[in-house]
XYZ file of C-alpha atoms in Angstrom:
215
model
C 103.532 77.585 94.884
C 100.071 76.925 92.899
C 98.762 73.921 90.739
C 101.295 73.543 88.272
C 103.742 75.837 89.458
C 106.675 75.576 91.042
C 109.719 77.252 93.064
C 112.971 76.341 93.030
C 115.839 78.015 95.364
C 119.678 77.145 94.835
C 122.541 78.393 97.015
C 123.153 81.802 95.938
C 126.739 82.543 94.944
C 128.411 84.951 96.783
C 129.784 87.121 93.882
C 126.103 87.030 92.692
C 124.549 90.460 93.307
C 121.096 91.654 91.663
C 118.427 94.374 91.359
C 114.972 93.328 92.137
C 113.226 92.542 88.911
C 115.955 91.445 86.912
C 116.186 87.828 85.192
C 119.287 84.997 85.220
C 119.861 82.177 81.830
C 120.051 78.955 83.937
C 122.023 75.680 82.383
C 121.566 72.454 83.120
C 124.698 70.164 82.878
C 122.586 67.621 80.804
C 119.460 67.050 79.760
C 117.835 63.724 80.473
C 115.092 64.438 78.434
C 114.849 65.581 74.276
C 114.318 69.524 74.143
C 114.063 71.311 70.856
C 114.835 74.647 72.810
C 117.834 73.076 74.560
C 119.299 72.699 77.854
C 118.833 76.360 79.499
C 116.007 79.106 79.759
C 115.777 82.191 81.155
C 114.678 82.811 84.914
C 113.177 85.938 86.836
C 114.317 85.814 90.116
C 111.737 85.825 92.709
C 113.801 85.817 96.227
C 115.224 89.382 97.189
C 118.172 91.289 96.866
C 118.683 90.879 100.726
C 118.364 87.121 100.921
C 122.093 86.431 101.289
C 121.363 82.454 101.727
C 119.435 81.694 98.443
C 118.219 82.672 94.760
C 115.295 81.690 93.842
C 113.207 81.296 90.213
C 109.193 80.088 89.686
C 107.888 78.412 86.317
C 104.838 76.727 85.062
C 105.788 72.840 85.080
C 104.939 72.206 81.168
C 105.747 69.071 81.247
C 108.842 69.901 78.984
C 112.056 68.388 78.675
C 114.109 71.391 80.230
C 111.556 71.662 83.130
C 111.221 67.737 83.583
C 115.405 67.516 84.354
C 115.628 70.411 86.447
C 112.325 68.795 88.869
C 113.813 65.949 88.553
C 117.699 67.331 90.111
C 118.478 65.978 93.331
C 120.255 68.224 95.831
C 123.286 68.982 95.935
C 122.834 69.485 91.676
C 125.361 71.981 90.269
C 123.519 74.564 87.609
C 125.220 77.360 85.164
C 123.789 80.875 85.629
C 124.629 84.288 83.608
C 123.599 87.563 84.923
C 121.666 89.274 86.004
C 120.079 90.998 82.815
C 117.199 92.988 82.543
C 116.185 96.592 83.507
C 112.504 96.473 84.406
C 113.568 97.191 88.275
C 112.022 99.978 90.646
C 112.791 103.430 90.566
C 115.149 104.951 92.445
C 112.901 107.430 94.125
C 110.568 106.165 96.785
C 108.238 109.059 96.536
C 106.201 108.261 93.173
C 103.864 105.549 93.884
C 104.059 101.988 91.247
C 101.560 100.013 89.822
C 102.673 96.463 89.228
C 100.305 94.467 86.669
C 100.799 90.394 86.534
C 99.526 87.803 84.533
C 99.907 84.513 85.997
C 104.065 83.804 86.232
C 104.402 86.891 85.426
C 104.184 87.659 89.399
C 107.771 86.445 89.255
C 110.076 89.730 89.451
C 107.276 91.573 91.682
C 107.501 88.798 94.088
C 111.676 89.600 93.973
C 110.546 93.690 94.166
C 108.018 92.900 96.589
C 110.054 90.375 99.262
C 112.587 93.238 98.980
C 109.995 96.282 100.002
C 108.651 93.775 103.020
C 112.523 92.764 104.097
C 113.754 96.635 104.038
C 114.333 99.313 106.887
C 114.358 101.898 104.260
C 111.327 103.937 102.504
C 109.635 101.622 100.058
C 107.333 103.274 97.326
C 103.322 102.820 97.720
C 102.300 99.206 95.531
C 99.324 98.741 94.177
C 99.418 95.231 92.874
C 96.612 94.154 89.975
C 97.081 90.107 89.912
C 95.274 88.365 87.190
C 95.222 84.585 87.447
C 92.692 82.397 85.271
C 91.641 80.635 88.714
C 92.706 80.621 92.692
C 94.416 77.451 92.136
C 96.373 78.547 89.994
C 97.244 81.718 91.429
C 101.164 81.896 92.889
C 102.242 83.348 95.726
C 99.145 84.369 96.741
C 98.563 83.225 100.401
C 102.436 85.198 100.707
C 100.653 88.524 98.744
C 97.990 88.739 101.450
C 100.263 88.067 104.109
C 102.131 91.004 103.239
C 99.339 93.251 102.657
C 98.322 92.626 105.859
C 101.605 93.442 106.882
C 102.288 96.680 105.125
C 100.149 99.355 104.961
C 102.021 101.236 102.162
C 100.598 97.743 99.625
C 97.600 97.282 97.713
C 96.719 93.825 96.182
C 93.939 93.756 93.772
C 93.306 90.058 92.222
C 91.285 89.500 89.202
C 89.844 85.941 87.821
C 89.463 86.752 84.110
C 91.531 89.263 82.370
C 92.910 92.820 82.895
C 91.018 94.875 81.300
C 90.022 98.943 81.768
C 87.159 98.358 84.474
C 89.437 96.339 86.467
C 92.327 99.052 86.431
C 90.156 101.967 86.871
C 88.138 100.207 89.831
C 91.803 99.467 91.603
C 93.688 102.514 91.071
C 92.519 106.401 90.991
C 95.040 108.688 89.733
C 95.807 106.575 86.329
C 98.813 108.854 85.411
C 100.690 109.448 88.869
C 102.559 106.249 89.481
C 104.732 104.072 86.926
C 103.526 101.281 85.823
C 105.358 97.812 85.580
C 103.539 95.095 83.294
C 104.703 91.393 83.455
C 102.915 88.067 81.523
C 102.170 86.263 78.704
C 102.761 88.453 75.339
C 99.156 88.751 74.705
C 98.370 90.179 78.417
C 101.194 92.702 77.963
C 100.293 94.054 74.721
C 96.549 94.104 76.122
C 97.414 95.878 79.009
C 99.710 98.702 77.379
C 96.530 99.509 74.995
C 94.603 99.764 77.902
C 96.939 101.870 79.744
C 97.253 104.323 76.581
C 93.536 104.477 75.903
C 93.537 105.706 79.268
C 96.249 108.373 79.062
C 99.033 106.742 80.743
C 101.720 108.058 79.195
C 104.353 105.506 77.375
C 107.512 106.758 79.228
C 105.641 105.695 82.229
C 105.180 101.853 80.926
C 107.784 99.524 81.885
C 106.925 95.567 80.736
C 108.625 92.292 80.490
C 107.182 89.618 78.111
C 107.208 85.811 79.436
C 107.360 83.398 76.183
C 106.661 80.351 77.964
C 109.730 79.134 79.059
């Protein structure tokens, strides 16, 4: 999907049934490499709720044992998943607008919210997307993002080389304390961000974030 990333899309089980934003624990059978943090990890899922044919998760290829087994599956491969877990999903009503805030992998669930917003007949909520990458290259999904901003009139993508900080958000979104705000990334980025959001009166009840440890 970008230098160093990759996507990975299994059969999806037909019991399986999941919110958009929530995140799966994948097993591996066996581990053909030495892992001090063991043979599964937890997954966002990035394909949508409607895709009836797949389920799909994104990670930064570390170069770990975990991650060099699963590249390294052939197809066909049978994996262990629990879920889903997880409660950082989109509201119910339509009519409040979001913010969604990624760092790097952290575009995972939004991808999952997102595909879901493009692939529905019903009312979708206005998106503004702020998607902070360290480079293009590395930057996920984002031919796909501006694809489907082109697409949809009711989504915003912002993209910012460097970090998110409180130029960037007030330069991308006006009324700072109408929408709710979904923050995804690396545990520094998240932490960052929420500061910035309550230096800037967003209220807390209003913040909804999901921490990626580096799995």
């Amino acid at each position: 999907m970008a230098e160093g990333t990759l996507e990975v899309s299994f059969e999806r089980p037909a019991a399986f049934t999941f919110e958009a934003g929530q995140y799966l624990q994948l097993r591996l059978p066996k581990l053909l490499y030495r892992d001090r943090k063991g043979p599964s990890r937890v997954f966002s899922i990035a394909s949508s709720p409607l895709d009836e044919g797949r389920l799909s998760v994104a990670y930064r290829d570390t170069g770990s044992g975990f991650k060099r087994t699963f590249r390294g599956l052939p197809a066909g491969s049978v994996v262990m998943i629990e879920g889903p877990h997880g409660f950082c999903t989109l509201p119910r009503n339509p009519s409040r607008p979001v913010v969604l805030v990624a760092g790097g992998i952290g575009i995972t669930p939004f991808m999952s919210m997102l595909r879901l917003a493009v692939g529905s007949d019903g009312e979708s909520p206005r998106v503004t997307l702020l998607y902070a990458n360290r480079n293009a290259k590395g930057a996920a999904y984002l031919d796909e993002l501006e694809e489907m901003e082109r697409g949809n009139p009711r989504l915003t993508l912002r993209k910012q080389f460097g970090v998110v900080d409180d130029a960037f958000i007030r330069k991308s979104v006006k009324d700072l304390e109408g929408p709710r705000w979904y923050i995804a990334g690396p545990p520094g980025m998240v932490d960052a961000t929420r500061s910035v959001l309550h230096v800037l009166g967003v209220d807390a009840g209003d913040v909804y974030f999901e921490e990626f440890l580096g799995y």
